[in-house]
């Protein structure tokens, strides 16, 4: 038998022997030690100093991955040619518009039925002219080799630096050639280079917006007004963002389907147009969904705003907290530029393939094609770049969490000396492995968690007996057990717990998860509301820069540097890169606010479990605010008289005065029996209201004893009819 006794405040916890005698009836019970309460001592005064390196294997894997990235980068820099990105080539594999072909910018297929060879020409023709294009000499392009043959000029339209014939069958052949995935990504990378000035201006706007928000959040009396203004601004930005995608769709439709001078195409390719319309629809759907979430949560914003006001105090006391996002952005954007350069250069590689065919000039031609090797290099570089992006964000989270937790656990909060610098050194010395682990695991867990959670809630809320259809669906979703065992623990609180207690990443993830679940009503729920409010700021910062970049590409005839907008055919490439830049900037600035909020609250939860009231580090206004939330929850429990049904037995009621659930069935926090365990005859004592769990059912019974780790905030927060709600009484503060 493996039993872990309950740990709570030192002044209220019963003797160890009494606890063991009380729990001895739970034969076969296993309690997850990660859900045990924290204990403090007189020597604890903040982030622990006795640390050791954590999750070293992941740091080694990250280092090996970057060594491979370095080798591949050197390789693509040697064989690549960035001039290939946004231009075509001729039958000798010479790039159009470069060097001896500098006046021949457009790629043209003289025989569209044979895509093995092409020429570079001055401009796309829109009249038919017989025997107009002849082969030019390799050294002097003004000299023509007529003995190699001449070809008719056909009506065509321009697509960037490519000429597309108007005849239906020929147009389909050329569009199919340009529509290959790697070719499309190559063109998008070239357009990214052409629109560098628009991307730069978008990034600058995001930085300005970030500093503006960070400055205004230092003034508590204007925070509510800022949030209201940000909601209105976000709604406007979402609408404008949808409009820009529609404009991008119209632009691509014009290039593919509308006339070029007197030349009118016989065939209209709509796949790219439909792609941009789909992006507009998705942007509208998710934008409206987010605005609807704001509408639903708005009545709770006062709690979140008050919590933000109380937890933004580190912005006043830690001076470098205001400038740290700027340093993070400078370093991060530098690394992002290098990674983007590597990826773009990868698209400029390709393999020069030699063709020997009687249908090409002089019977032979060269063509640049992408082989499996280039595709594999791109996929690897993209994966490592995504890891790097997540890694840079998470390093910032850890450093901020370490600095803010040092502030929280200090008795003299105005006398701190560079806590962020100390936290950064701790990160470099001990925990880069954990950050490498978390930055790889968290991004890949978001979508699986989003997909699995509805099935988990369906199983949790099912009546007894479970309907066959529900049982079939939940049984088929075998990933639920992996969600319960691993995925659900990977939250942003992991780095906060790691920065304070120095446990390895996954252990920190589990313990921080259970800690916030144990304090859901008083701390977890207000923290979630506060984080949601701060996410509005992040999206405003991100969309501001993104909309500016897209506007500068789509609306004027030329960009700021004089590049013709019509020659930038792919809006998606510059928009994607600008989104990543603006997202990183928004995450850096809004993350400083969000980490400050959640670090203070997780530290407060730890503080309450480790120390008595007079020993705690929390400031009085924060304690009073959380006590007020706890009193509201206690009043709710008293009014609702929550019913409990365990394993289909008789209904039992929560009794406030006696602190029991039922004379025969009483459980301590964290000590519920395992599934299918017979609970008849069980009787335990309760040492404080903090130990009480409840299960509320209005029309259904609980199929199995309920575990604390099965509590999800959606079931508590979003079930107005209380059909199946699991929760815990607001934490008792003695």
XYZ file of C-alpha atoms in Angstrom:
734
model
C 0.000 0.000 0.000
C 1.312 3.422 -0.999
C -0.230 6.298 0.967
C 1.016 9.865 1.060
C -0.339 11.846 4.030
C -1.939 15.215 3.405
C 0.268 18.200 4.054
C -1.175 21.580 4.902
C -0.453 24.613 7.092
C 1.885 23.653 9.915
C -0.415 24.970 12.620
C -3.467 22.997 11.484
C -2.092 19.722 10.185
C -2.918 16.705 12.394
C -0.246 14.372 13.637
C 1.229 11.976 11.133
C 0.047 8.890 13.026
C -3.524 10.171 13.161
C -3.549 10.767 9.438
C -2.198 7.337 8.705
C -4.759 5.683 10.981
C -7.538 7.637 9.327
C -6.463 6.618 5.839
C -5.649 3.011 6.604
C -9.033 1.927 5.316
C -8.108 2.995 1.792
C -6.348 -0.208 0.910
C -4.589 -0.155 -2.426
C -4.766 3.618 -2.766
C -1.994 5.451 -4.653
C -1.737 9.214 -4.271
C 0.256 11.291 -6.761
C 2.952 13.032 -4.737
C 2.827 15.951 -7.192
C -0.542 16.861 -5.655
C 0.878 17.083 -2.129
C 0.723 20.446 -0.402
C 3.870 22.508 -0.169
C 5.805 22.955 3.053
C 7.844 25.975 4.019
C 10.521 26.605 6.601
C 12.281 29.538 8.179
C 15.113 29.465 5.640
C 12.902 29.900 2.576
C 13.030 33.442 1.198
C 12.345 33.055 -2.491
C 13.754 31.123 -5.461
C 15.901 28.338 -4.073
C 19.643 28.814 -4.281
C 20.703 25.170 -4.125
C 20.107 24.153 -7.736
C 21.371 21.604 -10.177
C 21.159 21.272 -13.942
C 17.754 20.029 -15.095
C 16.695 18.101 -18.223
C 20.223 18.043 -19.622
C 19.409 15.472 -22.377
C 17.084 17.975 -24.039
C 19.783 20.638 -23.992
C 22.130 18.160 -25.657
C 19.456 17.382 -28.274
C 18.924 21.098 -28.877
C 22.675 21.633 -29.259
C 22.994 18.711 -31.693
C 20.046 20.030 -33.676
C 21.732 23.411 -33.980
C 25.041 21.864 -35.030
C 23.182 20.125 -37.859
C 21.435 23.413 -38.658
C 24.794 25.155 -38.841
C 26.153 22.528 -41.209
C 23.104 22.712 -43.466
C 23.260 26.520 -43.411
C 26.861 26.492 -44.614
C 25.868 24.049 -47.354
C 22.943 26.137 -48.659
C 24.992 29.347 -48.475
C 27.610 27.719 -50.698
C 25.294 26.321 -53.371
C 22.384 28.802 -53.128
C 21.778 31.958 -55.116
C 19.285 34.424 -53.552
C 18.681 36.034 -56.963
C 16.687 32.922 -57.884
C 14.048 33.620 -55.249
C 11.776 36.012 -57.092
C 12.999 35.583 -60.679
C 12.971 32.875 -63.273
C 15.782 31.478 -65.432
C 16.534 30.627 -69.049
C 17.500 27.356 -70.737
C 21.100 27.814 -69.578
C 19.911 28.134 -65.914
C 21.027 31.791 -65.876
C 18.825 33.976 -63.657
C 16.682 36.541 -65.471
C 17.370 40.200 -64.660
C 20.851 39.528 -63.254
C 24.281 40.195 -64.767
C 24.322 39.856 -68.545
C 20.545 39.411 -68.466
C 19.888 42.507 -66.359
C 17.556 43.985 -68.974
C 15.659 40.697 -69.404
C 13.657 40.360 -66.197
C 10.811 38.081 -67.275
C 10.780 34.303 -67.669
C 9.049 33.161 -70.872
C 8.274 29.698 -72.239
C 8.493 29.888 -76.094
C 6.757 26.500 -76.360
C 4.288 26.201 -73.457
C 3.660 22.563 -74.313
C 7.312 21.853 -73.417
C 8.218 23.155 -69.954
C 11.823 21.887 -70.119
C 13.269 25.161 -71.415
C 12.626 28.892 -71.235
C 14.007 32.299 -72.205
C 14.506 35.601 -70.403
C 12.794 38.517 -72.160
C 12.344 42.261 -71.665
C 8.565 42.264 -71.119
C 5.661 39.874 -71.448
C 4.137 40.145 -74.969
C 0.431 40.820 -75.385
C 0.365 40.615 -79.201
C 1.003 37.702 -81.530
C 4.192 38.126 -83.596
C 5.625 35.416 -85.831
C 9.205 34.215 -85.241
C 9.777 37.028 -82.771
C 11.923 35.347 -80.109
C 15.265 33.821 -81.099
C 17.996 32.267 -79.007
C 20.491 34.836 -77.742
C 24.221 34.246 -77.447
C 25.606 33.128 -74.106
C 28.174 35.956 -73.886
C 26.436 38.749 -75.807
C 22.677 38.694 -75.444
C 22.244 41.248 -78.232
C 23.511 38.632 -80.713
C 20.898 36.062 -81.780
C 21.583 32.506 -82.921
C 18.900 32.261 -85.591
C 20.284 28.971 -86.803
C 18.981 27.481 -83.538
C 15.498 28.594 -84.477
C 13.006 31.340 -83.621
C 9.590 31.133 -81.982
C 6.370 33.053 -82.202
C 5.402 35.573 -79.550
C 1.986 34.740 -78.139
C -0.453 36.794 -76.100
C 0.371 36.583 -72.408
C -0.234 38.179 -69.036
C 2.367 38.836 -66.355
C 2.466 37.155 -62.960
C 5.279 38.859 -61.091
C 8.317 38.173 -63.251
C 6.706 35.305 -65.190
C 4.774 35.380 -68.479
C 1.642 33.234 -68.698
C 0.012 32.572 -72.104
C -3.653 33.430 -72.580
C -4.577 30.248 -74.478
C -6.344 27.817 -72.187
C -4.205 24.653 -72.522
C -0.903 26.582 -72.582
C -2.007 28.700 -69.617
C -2.868 25.594 -67.618
C 0.593 24.120 -68.306
C 2.443 27.218 -67.110
C 0.203 27.678 -64.063
C 0.733 24.035 -63.104
C 4.494 24.595 -63.347
C 4.347 27.710 -61.175
C 1.877 26.080 -58.784
C 4.267 23.406 -57.536
C 4.542 23.725 -53.720
C 8.268 24.413 -53.572
C 8.012 26.902 -56.468
C 5.177 28.733 -54.713
C 7.213 28.908 -51.492
C 10.230 30.119 -53.469
C 8.161 32.931 -54.975
C 6.723 33.776 -51.542
C 10.270 33.960 -50.137
C 11.278 36.268 -52.970
C 8.287 38.507 -52.290
C 9.363 38.602 -48.657
C 12.709 40.024 -49.779
C 11.036 42.548 -52.101
C 8.746 43.802 -49.322
C 11.447 44.173 -46.659
C 10.596 47.832 -46.041
C 6.905 47.094 -45.362
C 7.848 44.309 -42.965
C 10.267 46.613 -41.167
C 7.634 49.308 -40.699
C 5.121 46.766 -39.412
C 7.627 45.511 -36.847
C 8.431 49.055 -35.736
C 4.731 49.793 -35.190
C 4.372 46.645 -33.049
C 7.349 47.710 -30.922
C 5.913 51.203 -30.448
C 2.554 49.737 -29.442
C 4.278 47.382 -27.001
C 6.188 50.158 -25.242
C 3.040 52.255 -25.129
C 1.091 49.496 -23.400
C 3.918 48.714 -20.997
C 4.109 52.393 -20.013
C 0.357 52.775 -19.547
C 0.036 49.626 -17.445
C 2.293 51.256 -14.862
C -0.587 53.658 -14.162
C -3.243 51.719 -12.300
C -6.023 54.281 -12.672
C -6.069 54.073 -16.493
C -5.857 50.299 -16.952
C -9.612 49.793 -17.235
C -9.905 52.543 -19.849
C -6.983 51.042 -21.758
C -8.689 47.651 -21.852
C -11.982 49.103 -23.103
C -10.140 51.064 -25.809
C -8.152 47.951 -26.752
C -11.338 45.909 -27.203
C -12.724 48.523 -29.600
C -9.395 48.764 -31.402
C -9.147 44.974 -31.685
C -12.627 44.752 -33.207
C -11.620 47.352 -35.795
C -8.331 45.594 -36.546
C -10.077 42.248 -37.043
C -12.490 43.812 -39.532
C -9.663 45.571 -41.366
C -7.588 42.375 -41.390
C -10.449 40.528 -43.118
C -10.709 43.347 -45.651
C -6.978 43.056 -46.423
C -7.269 39.336 -47.139
C -10.130 40.071 -49.519
C -7.921 42.671 -51.220
C -5.164 40.061 -51.523
C -7.686 37.693 -53.132
C -8.750 40.403 -55.599
C -5.118 41.113 -56.448
C -4.342 37.470 -57.213
C -7.584 37.220 -59.203
C -6.511 40.207 -61.275
C -3.141 38.619 -62.043
C -4.633 35.262 -63.039
C -7.931 36.222 -64.640
C -8.031 39.821 -65.847
C -6.681 41.397 -69.024
C -3.069 42.520 -69.451
C -3.293 45.351 -71.948
C -5.252 43.975 -74.910
C -4.504 40.352 -73.913
C -7.405 38.556 -72.229
C -6.918 35.077 -70.745
C -9.097 32.200 -71.923
C -8.672 30.390 -68.612
C -9.005 31.676 -65.050
C -7.165 29.845 -62.278
C -9.057 30.334 -58.998
C -7.235 28.101 -56.506
C -5.046 30.917 -55.151
C -8.050 33.261 -55.061
C -9.996 30.674 -53.076
C -7.021 30.285 -50.735
C -7.058 33.972 -49.799
C -10.846 34.005 -49.485
C -10.538 31.022 -47.139
C -7.968 32.961 -45.080
C -10.400 35.881 -44.894
C -13.198 33.537 -43.785
C -11.016 31.855 -41.158
C -9.823 35.217 -39.882
C -13.416 36.356 -39.592
C -14.533 33.171 -37.860
C -11.800 33.133 -35.238
C -11.946 36.904 -34.821
C -15.685 36.851 -34.158
C -15.263 33.843 -31.889
C -12.686 35.719 -29.834
C -14.871 38.831 -29.662
C -17.744 36.621 -28.517
C -15.511 35.240 -25.766
C -14.780 38.829 -24.724
C -18.530 39.475 -24.587
C -19.116 36.400 -22.410
C -16.276 37.191 -20.024
C -16.716 40.960 -19.887
C -18.819 40.883 -16.722
C -15.867 39.245 -14.962
C -13.335 41.789 -16.192
C -13.440 43.822 -12.978
C -11.936 40.893 -11.077
C -9.233 40.439 -13.714
C -8.440 44.155 -13.931
C -8.181 44.463 -10.156
C -5.882 41.456 -10.138
C -3.734 43.029 -12.880
C -3.487 46.266 -10.887
C -2.319 44.373 -7.807
C 0.165 42.190 -9.667
C 1.739 44.897 -11.865
C 3.588 46.370 -8.898
C 6.861 44.717 -9.995
C 6.800 47.111 -12.973
C 7.430 49.927 -10.480
C 10.022 48.192 -8.309
C 12.017 46.247 -10.910
C 13.333 48.892 -13.258
C 14.853 46.532 -15.796
C 11.435 44.876 -16.182
C 10.457 47.799 -18.384
C 13.496 47.416 -20.653
C 13.839 43.638 -20.630
C 11.270 43.121 -23.458
C 13.312 45.494 -25.632
C 16.480 43.465 -25.048
C 14.571 40.262 -25.659
C 13.191 41.662 -28.923
C 16.591 42.858 -30.158
C 18.203 39.467 -29.565
C 15.144 37.539 -30.710
C 14.651 39.465 -33.934
C 18.344 39.089 -34.728
C 18.060 35.317 -34.405
C 14.792 35.323 -36.368
C 16.427 37.238 -39.214
C 19.263 34.714 -39.367
C 16.811 31.802 -39.389
C 14.677 33.488 -42.064
C 17.818 34.059 -44.124
C 18.680 30.365 -43.897
C 15.172 29.297 -44.930
C 15.025 31.768 -47.833
C 18.480 30.728 -48.963
C 17.302 27.117 -48.904
C 14.682 27.999 -51.525
C 17.420 29.546 -53.657
C 19.297 26.270 -53.970
C 17.616 23.828 -56.307
C 19.439 21.407 -58.558
C 20.492 22.288 -62.114
C 19.147 19.392 -64.191
C 20.563 18.766 -67.657
C 18.029 17.837 -70.349
C 18.964 16.395 -73.739
C 15.981 16.630 -76.023
C 15.553 17.304 -79.724
C 12.701 19.695 -78.882
C 14.966 22.171 -77.039
C 17.481 24.619 -78.581
C 20.603 22.877 -79.855
C 19.186 19.649 -78.398
C 20.126 20.409 -74.776
C 18.989 22.648 -71.900
C 19.450 23.205 -68.166
C 16.605 23.601 -65.710
C 16.562 24.391 -61.981
C 14.418 21.927 -60.040
C 13.840 21.082 -56.397
C 14.699 17.537 -55.405
C 13.884 15.608 -52.225
C 17.143 16.755 -50.636
C 16.177 20.434 -50.799
C 12.691 19.636 -49.485
C 14.165 17.719 -46.529
C 16.592 20.562 -45.746
C 13.737 23.077 -45.785
C 11.575 20.910 -43.509
C 14.409 20.479 -41.007
C 15.332 24.158 -41.008
C 11.685 25.136 -40.519
C 11.342 22.737 -37.557
C 14.477 23.986 -35.824
C 13.435 27.586 -36.495
C 10.073 26.943 -34.829
C 11.916 25.393 -31.862
C 14.167 28.453 -31.673
C 11.208 30.837 -31.739
C 9.515 28.989 -28.888
C 12.840 28.724 -27.031
C 13.424 32.493 -27.137
C 9.933 33.213 -25.829
C 10.317 30.674 -23.013
C 13.714 32.022 -21.954
C 12.015 35.382 -21.496
C 9.228 33.742 -19.470
C 11.700 32.057 -17.140
C 13.803 35.174 -16.594
C 10.746 37.306 -15.890
C 9.278 34.673 -13.573
C 12.535 34.433 -11.637
C 12.804 38.209 -11.233
C 9.169 38.699 -10.201
C 9.239 35.768 -7.747
C 12.392 37.249 -6.189
C 10.447 40.490 -5.742
C 7.468 38.686 -4.226
C 9.480 36.758 -1.639
C 11.502 39.784 -0.597
C 10.618 41.585 2.641
C 12.172 44.755 1.265
C 10.680 44.981 -2.192
C 12.143 48.402 -2.937
C 15.742 47.347 -2.278
C 16.274 44.656 -4.936
C 19.424 44.699 -7.045
C 19.012 43.467 -10.642
C 16.799 40.407 -9.989
C 16.260 39.831 -13.715
C 19.995 39.634 -14.326
C 20.336 37.080 -11.533
C 17.448 35.101 -12.976
C 19.050 35.185 -16.418
C 22.325 33.809 -15.030
C 20.390 31.076 -13.211
C 18.682 30.213 -16.492
C 21.961 29.939 -18.396
C 23.698 27.934 -15.694
C 21.040 25.438 -14.667
C 17.825 25.347 -16.673
C 18.466 25.691 -20.407
C 17.690 21.969 -20.690
C 14.261 22.427 -19.124
C 13.553 25.380 -21.407
C 14.622 23.326 -24.431
C 12.248 20.581 -23.235
C 9.334 22.921 -22.619
C 9.811 24.964 -25.793
C 9.642 21.748 -27.822
C 6.781 20.098 -25.915
C 4.382 22.999 -25.321
C 3.817 24.160 -28.935
C 3.119 20.612 -30.091
C 0.701 19.966 -27.223
C -1.607 22.931 -27.899
C -3.539 21.453 -30.829
C -3.815 17.907 -29.361
C -5.122 19.366 -26.092
C -7.593 21.502 -27.995
C -8.853 18.440 -29.876
C -8.911 15.984 -26.958
C -10.461 18.224 -24.293
C -14.044 18.060 -25.724
C -13.952 14.247 -25.616
C -12.633 14.347 -22.078
C -15.413 16.700 -21.002
C -17.949 14.487 -22.775
C -16.764 11.488 -20.798
C -16.649 13.462 -17.560
C -20.202 14.766 -17.894
C -21.798 11.535 -19.100
C -24.666 10.139 -17.091
C -24.618 6.708 -15.512
C -25.087 4.455 -17.389
C -23.142 6.146 -20.162
C -24.999 6.238 -23.508
C -23.589 3.792 -26.040
C -22.833 6.545 -28.538
C -20.912 8.562 -25.944
C -19.077 5.452 -24.736
C -18.091 4.556 -28.304
C -16.760 8.068 -29.012
C -14.808 8.365 -25.774
C -13.430 4.819 -26.022
C -12.235 5.481 -29.560
C -10.404 8.591 -28.398
C -7.603 6.580 -26.789
C -5.523 9.744 -26.572
C -7.504 10.827 -23.507
C -5.275 8.798 -21.220
C -2.187 10.460 -22.674
C -3.852 13.818 -22.220
C -4.458 13.032 -18.540
C -0.996 11.601 -18.070
C 1.103 14.176 -19.908
C -0.417 16.891 -22.088
C -2.666 18.734 -19.647
C 0.253 19.527 -17.333
C 2.178 21.544 -19.950
C 1.080 25.053 -18.993
C 2.746 28.447 -18.658
C 2.935 27.923 -14.892
C 5.677 25.315 -15.399
C 8.429 27.912 -15.829
C 7.201 29.914 -12.851
C 7.373 26.871 -10.580
C 10.722 25.920 -12.109
C 12.159 29.371 -11.443
C 11.109 29.192 -7.772
C 11.657 25.564 -6.760
C 14.174 24.346 -9.403
C 12.439 21.017 -10.117
C 12.842 19.416 -13.569
C 10.412 20.633 -16.188
C 7.769 17.895 -16.141
C 7.759 17.658 -12.357
C 7.384 21.442 -12.206
C 4.551 21.151 -14.730
C 2.629 18.633 -12.628
C 3.154 20.408 -9.340
C 2.244 23.827 -10.719
C -0.853 22.342 -12.360
C -2.067 20.777 -9.121
C -1.153 23.881 -7.136
C -3.330 26.080 -9.335
C -6.137 23.519 -9.329
C -6.105 23.408 -5.537
C -6.462 27.186 -5.540
C -8.704 27.505 -8.561
C -11.450 29.751 -7.218
C -9.293 32.187 -5.289
C -6.276 32.319 -7.605
C -6.611 30.171 -10.719
C -9.861 31.660 -11.959
C -8.867 35.344 -11.468
C -5.506 34.529 -13.069
C -7.266 33.059 -16.104
C -9.422 36.169 -16.444
C -6.390 38.442 -16.083
C -4.445 36.462 -18.683
C -7.399 36.657 -21.057
C -7.481 40.446 -20.673
C -3.743 40.665 -21.335
C -4.185 38.495 -24.446
C -6.279 41.349 -25.887
C -3.194 43.554 -25.617
C -1.061 40.920 -27.329
C -3.459 40.572 -30.264
C -3.691 44.343 -30.688
C 0.114 44.582 -30.851
C 0.312 41.682 -33.316
C -2.493 42.792 -35.612
C -1.307 46.413 -35.677
C 2.034 45.514 -37.244
C 0.545 42.847 -39.508
C -2.181 45.121 -40.885
C 0.313 47.912 -41.580
C 2.604 45.596 -43.548
C -0.243 44.160 -45.615
C -1.632 47.649 -46.260
C 1.719 48.894 -47.588
C 1.931 45.891 -49.918
C -1.654 45.816 -51.182
C -3.028 49.363 -51.289
C -0.405 51.734 -52.851
C 1.133 51.240 -56.308
C 4.640 51.196 -54.831
C 6.163 50.273 -51.501
C 8.175 52.739 -49.423
C 11.405 51.687 -51.168
C 9.896 52.129 -54.653
C 9.162 48.462 -55.432
C 6.097 48.038 -57.673
C 3.350 46.420 -55.609
C 2.056 44.457 -58.617
C 5.384 42.593 -58.759
C 4.822 41.290 -55.191
C 2.398 38.542 -56.148
C 2.309 36.559 -52.898
C 0.880 38.443 -49.944
C 0.999 35.282 -47.827
C 4.815 35.148 -47.585
C 5.384 38.672 -46.226
C 2.223 38.386 -44.093
C 3.409 35.147 -42.474
C 6.842 36.518 -41.625
C 5.367 39.770 -40.326
C 2.933 37.780 -38.216
C 5.794 35.836 -36.630
C 7.712 39.048 -35.927
C 4.692 40.896 -34.545
C 3.592 37.840 -32.552
C 7.040 37.596 -30.976
C 7.002 41.326 -30.164
C 3.493 41.086 -28.722
C 4.441 38.005 -26.735
C 7.476 39.796 -25.317
C 5.578 42.876 -24.151
C 2.285 41.252 -23.156
C 4.253 38.341 -21.711
C 5.941 40.710 -19.280
C 2.488 41.663 -17.964
C 1.136 38.115 -18.056
C 4.145 36.544 -16.350
C 4.118 39.261 -13.704
C 0.454 38.489 -13.033
C 0.778 34.716 -12.926
C 4.080 34.668 -11.052
C 2.651 36.803 -8.257
C -0.454 34.610 -8.058
C 1.364 31.274 -8.150
C 3.785 32.622 -5.554
C 0.789 33.647 -3.444
C -0.679 30.145 -3.734
C 2.654 28.636 -2.681
C 2.969 31.210 0.084
C -0.411 30.266 1.571
C 0.364 26.568 1.573
C 3.833 26.936 3.030
C 3.266 29.529 5.743
C 0.722 30.820 8.214
C -0.860 34.200 7.652
C 1.582 36.172 9.778
C 4.576 34.462 8.115
C 3.554 35.113 4.523
C 5.293 37.385 2.043
C 2.153 38.652 0.264
C 1.212 42.281 0.668
C -1.948 43.057 2.599
C -3.980 44.383 -0.339
C -3.362 41.188 -2.326
C -4.349 38.999 0.652
C -7.496 41.036 1.250
C -8.473 40.823 -2.407
C -8.067 37.037 -2.527
C -9.916 36.680 0.767
C -12.768 38.661 -0.754
C -12.929 36.246 -3.676
C -12.881 33.327 -1.221
C -15.749 34.812 0.791
C -17.803 35.204 -2.373
C -17.277 31.539 -3.206
C -18.147 30.438 0.340
C -21.362 32.472 0.187
C -22.201 30.812 -3.111
C -21.735 27.372 -1.549
C -23.958 28.250 1.406
C -26.711 29.511 -0.850
C -26.622 26.643 -3.304
C -26.438 23.781 -0.736
C -24.454 21.598 -3.047
C -25.549 17.992 -3.327
C -23.167 15.098 -3.550
C -23.777 11.653 -4.955
C -20.916 9.167 -4.706
C -21.055 5.868 -6.599
C -24.823 6.074 -6.923
C -25.414 6.076 -3.148
C -27.853 8.289 -1.316
C -27.700 12.043 -1.735
C -25.521 13.838 0.792
C -25.362 17.574 1.492
C -22.473 19.852 2.272
C -22.806 21.116 5.855
C -20.923 24.335 6.529
C -20.781 24.121 10.319
C -19.743 20.514 10.724
C -17.399 20.487 7.730
C -18.513 17.067 6.548
C -19.976 15.756 3.346
C -21.725 12.717 4.704
C -21.542 10.720 7.882
C -20.376 7.643 5.986
C -18.477 9.180 3.103
C -16.001 11.928 3.879
C -12.787 12.485 1.973
C -9.757 14.579 2.572
C -8.383 16.736 -0.203
C -6.220 14.665 -2.542
C -7.201 11.386 -0.843
C -10.144 10.215 -2.907
C -10.108 6.489 -3.555
C -9.058 4.973 -6.818
C -11.631 4.007 -9.410
C -13.925 1.071 -8.564
C -12.805 1.154 -4.935
C -15.501 0.276 -2.438
C -16.115 3.351 -0.304
C -18.862 1.955 1.853
C -18.284 2.425 5.544
C -15.496 4.927 5.067
C -15.365 7.648 7.714
C -12.623 10.213 8.157
C -12.252 13.497 9.959
C -11.768 16.925 8.481
C -9.193 19.259 9.938
C -10.186 22.427 8.094
C -12.626 23.650 5.449
C -9.676 23.728 3.066
C -9.901 19.937 2.878
C -13.420 19.777 1.511
C -14.207 18.588 -1.977
C -17.636 18.619 -3.500
C -19.344 17.152 -6.526
C -22.537 18.795 -7.657
C -25.074 16.912 -9.778
C -28.522 18.085 -10.678
C -29.740 15.202 -12.812
C -26.901 12.723 -13.056
C -24.859 10.478 -10.822
C -21.127 10.207 -10.564
C -19.950 7.057 -12.270
C -16.711 6.858 -10.315
C -15.143 8.621 -7.352
C -13.888 11.952 -8.549
C -10.249 13.010 -8.522
C -9.010 16.497 -7.876
C -6.861 16.298 -10.982
C -9.969 15.831 -13.125
C -11.211 19.318 -12.357
C -11.248 21.514 -15.436
C -12.054 25.174 -15.292
C -14.478 24.935 -18.207
C -16.720 22.564 -16.261
C -16.800 24.931 -13.302
C -17.079 28.131 -15.266
C -19.203 27.287 -18.287
C -21.934 25.000 -16.931
C -24.797 27.332 -15.949
C -27.187 24.465 -15.278
C -24.751 22.628 -12.983
C -25.439 19.318 -14.659
C -22.057 18.039 -13.623
C -19.714 20.403 -11.869
C -16.616 19.443 -9.949
C -14.841 21.872 -7.721
C -13.414 22.692 -4.312
C -14.511 25.075 -1.631
C -12.613 28.352 -1.680
C -9.404 27.949 0.235
C -9.770 28.553 3.938
C -7.288 31.069 5.282
C -6.703 30.633 8.974
